[in-house]
Short mmCIF file of C-alpha atoms in Angstrom, two decimals:
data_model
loop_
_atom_site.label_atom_id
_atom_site.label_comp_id
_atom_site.label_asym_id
_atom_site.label_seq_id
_atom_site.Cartn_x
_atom_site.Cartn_y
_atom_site.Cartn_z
CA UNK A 1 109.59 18.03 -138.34
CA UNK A 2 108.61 21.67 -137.93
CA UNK A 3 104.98 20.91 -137.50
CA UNK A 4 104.86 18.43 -135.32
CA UNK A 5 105.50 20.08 -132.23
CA UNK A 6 102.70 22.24 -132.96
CA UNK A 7 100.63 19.70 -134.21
CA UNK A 8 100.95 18.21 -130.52
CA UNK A 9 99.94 21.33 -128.66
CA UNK A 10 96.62 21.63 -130.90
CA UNK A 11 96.05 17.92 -129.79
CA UNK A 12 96.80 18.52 -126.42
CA UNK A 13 94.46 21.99 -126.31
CA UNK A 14 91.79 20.32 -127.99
CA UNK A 15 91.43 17.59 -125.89
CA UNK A 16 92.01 20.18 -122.17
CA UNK A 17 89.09 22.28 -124.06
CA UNK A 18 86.68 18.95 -124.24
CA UNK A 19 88.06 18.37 -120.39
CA UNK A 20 87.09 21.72 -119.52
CA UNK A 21 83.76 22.03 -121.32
CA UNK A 22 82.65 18.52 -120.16
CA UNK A 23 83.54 19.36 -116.49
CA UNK A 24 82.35 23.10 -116.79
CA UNK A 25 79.27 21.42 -118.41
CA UNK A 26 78.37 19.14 -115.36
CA UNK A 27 79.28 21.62 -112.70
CA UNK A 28 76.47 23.83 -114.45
CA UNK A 29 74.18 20.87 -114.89
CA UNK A 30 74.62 20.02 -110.85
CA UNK A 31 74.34 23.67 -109.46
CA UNK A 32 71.07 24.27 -111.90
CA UNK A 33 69.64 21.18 -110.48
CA UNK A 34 70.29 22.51 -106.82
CA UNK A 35 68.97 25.59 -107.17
CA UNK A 36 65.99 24.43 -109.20
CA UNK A 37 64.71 21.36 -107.13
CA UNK A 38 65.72 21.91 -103.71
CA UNK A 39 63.46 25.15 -101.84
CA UNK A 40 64.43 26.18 -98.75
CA UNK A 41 63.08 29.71 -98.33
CA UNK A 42 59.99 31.30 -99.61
CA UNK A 43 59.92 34.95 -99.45
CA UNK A 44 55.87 34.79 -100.23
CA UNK A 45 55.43 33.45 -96.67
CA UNK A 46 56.02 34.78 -93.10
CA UNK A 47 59.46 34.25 -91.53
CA UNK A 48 58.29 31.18 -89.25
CA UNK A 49 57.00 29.20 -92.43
CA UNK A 50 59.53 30.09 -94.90
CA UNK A 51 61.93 28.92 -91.41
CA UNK A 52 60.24 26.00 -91.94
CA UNK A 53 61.25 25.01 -95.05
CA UNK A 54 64.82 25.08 -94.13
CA UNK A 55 66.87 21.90 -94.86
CA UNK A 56 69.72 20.16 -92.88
CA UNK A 57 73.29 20.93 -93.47
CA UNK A 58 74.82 18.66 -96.36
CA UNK A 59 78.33 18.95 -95.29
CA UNK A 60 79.12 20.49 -92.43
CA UNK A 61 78.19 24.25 -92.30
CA UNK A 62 77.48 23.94 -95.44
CA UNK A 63 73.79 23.98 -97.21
CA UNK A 64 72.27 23.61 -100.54
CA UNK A 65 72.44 27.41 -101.10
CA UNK A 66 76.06 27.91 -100.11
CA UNK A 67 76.67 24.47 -102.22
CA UNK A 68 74.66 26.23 -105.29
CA UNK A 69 77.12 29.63 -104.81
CA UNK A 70 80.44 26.82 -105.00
CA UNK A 71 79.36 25.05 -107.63
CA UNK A 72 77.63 27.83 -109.81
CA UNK A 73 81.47 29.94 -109.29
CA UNK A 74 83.52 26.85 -110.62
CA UNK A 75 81.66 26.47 -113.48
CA UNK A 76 81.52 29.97 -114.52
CA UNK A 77 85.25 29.81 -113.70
CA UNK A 78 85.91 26.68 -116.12
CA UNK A 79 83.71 28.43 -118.90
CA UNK A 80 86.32 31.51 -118.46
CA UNK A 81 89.19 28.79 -119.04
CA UNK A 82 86.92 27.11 -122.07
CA UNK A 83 87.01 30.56 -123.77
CA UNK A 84 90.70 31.36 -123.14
CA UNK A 85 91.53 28.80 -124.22
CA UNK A 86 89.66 28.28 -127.66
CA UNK A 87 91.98 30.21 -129.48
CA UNK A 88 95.07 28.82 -128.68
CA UNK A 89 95.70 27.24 -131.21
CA UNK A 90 96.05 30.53 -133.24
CA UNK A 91 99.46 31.37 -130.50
CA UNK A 92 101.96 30.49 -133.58
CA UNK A 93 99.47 32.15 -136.29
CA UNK A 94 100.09 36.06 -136.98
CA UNK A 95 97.23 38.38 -136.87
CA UNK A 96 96.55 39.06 -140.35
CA UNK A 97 96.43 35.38 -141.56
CA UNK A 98 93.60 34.94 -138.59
CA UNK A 99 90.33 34.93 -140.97
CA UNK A 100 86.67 35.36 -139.19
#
């Protein structure tokens, strides 16, 4: 009876942590792909033919640069939740009985 409470919460963090790292794991895979496949300036060039190379809005006033600075910040903010929250199941566990 004791254990089962906390044998819930280590389910229930376990499976958030595979939420977070799948999601976290996309997110990273999307804004990689942006910023690797889609070119819209090219500092090697003049102005007027790296201008050139710019790209239509995808929503709004929103490119595929700003879209790569959204994306890349929520997945660097869900791998920040993935490593706060590997260790929680160690809450109920006291410091010395932690083992490396």
């Amino acid at each position: 009876p004791g254990n089962s409470g906390r044998t819930k919460a280590v389910v229930s963090t376990q499976s958030t942590g595979v939420v977070v790292l799948t999601s976290a794991a996309i997110l990273w895979l999307l804004s990689s792909m942006i910023f690797l496949f889609t070119r819209s300036i090219d500092t090697s060039v003049s102005p007027a033919e790296s201008r050139a190379l710019n790209r239509e809005c995808l929503l709004g006033p929103i490119d595929s640069h700003d879209m790569w600075h959204c994306l890349s910040a929520l997945s660097m903010f869900l791998t920040e939740i993935l490593l706060l929250n590997l260790d929680d199941d160690q809450m109920e566990v006291k410091t010395v009985e932690i083992y490396f």
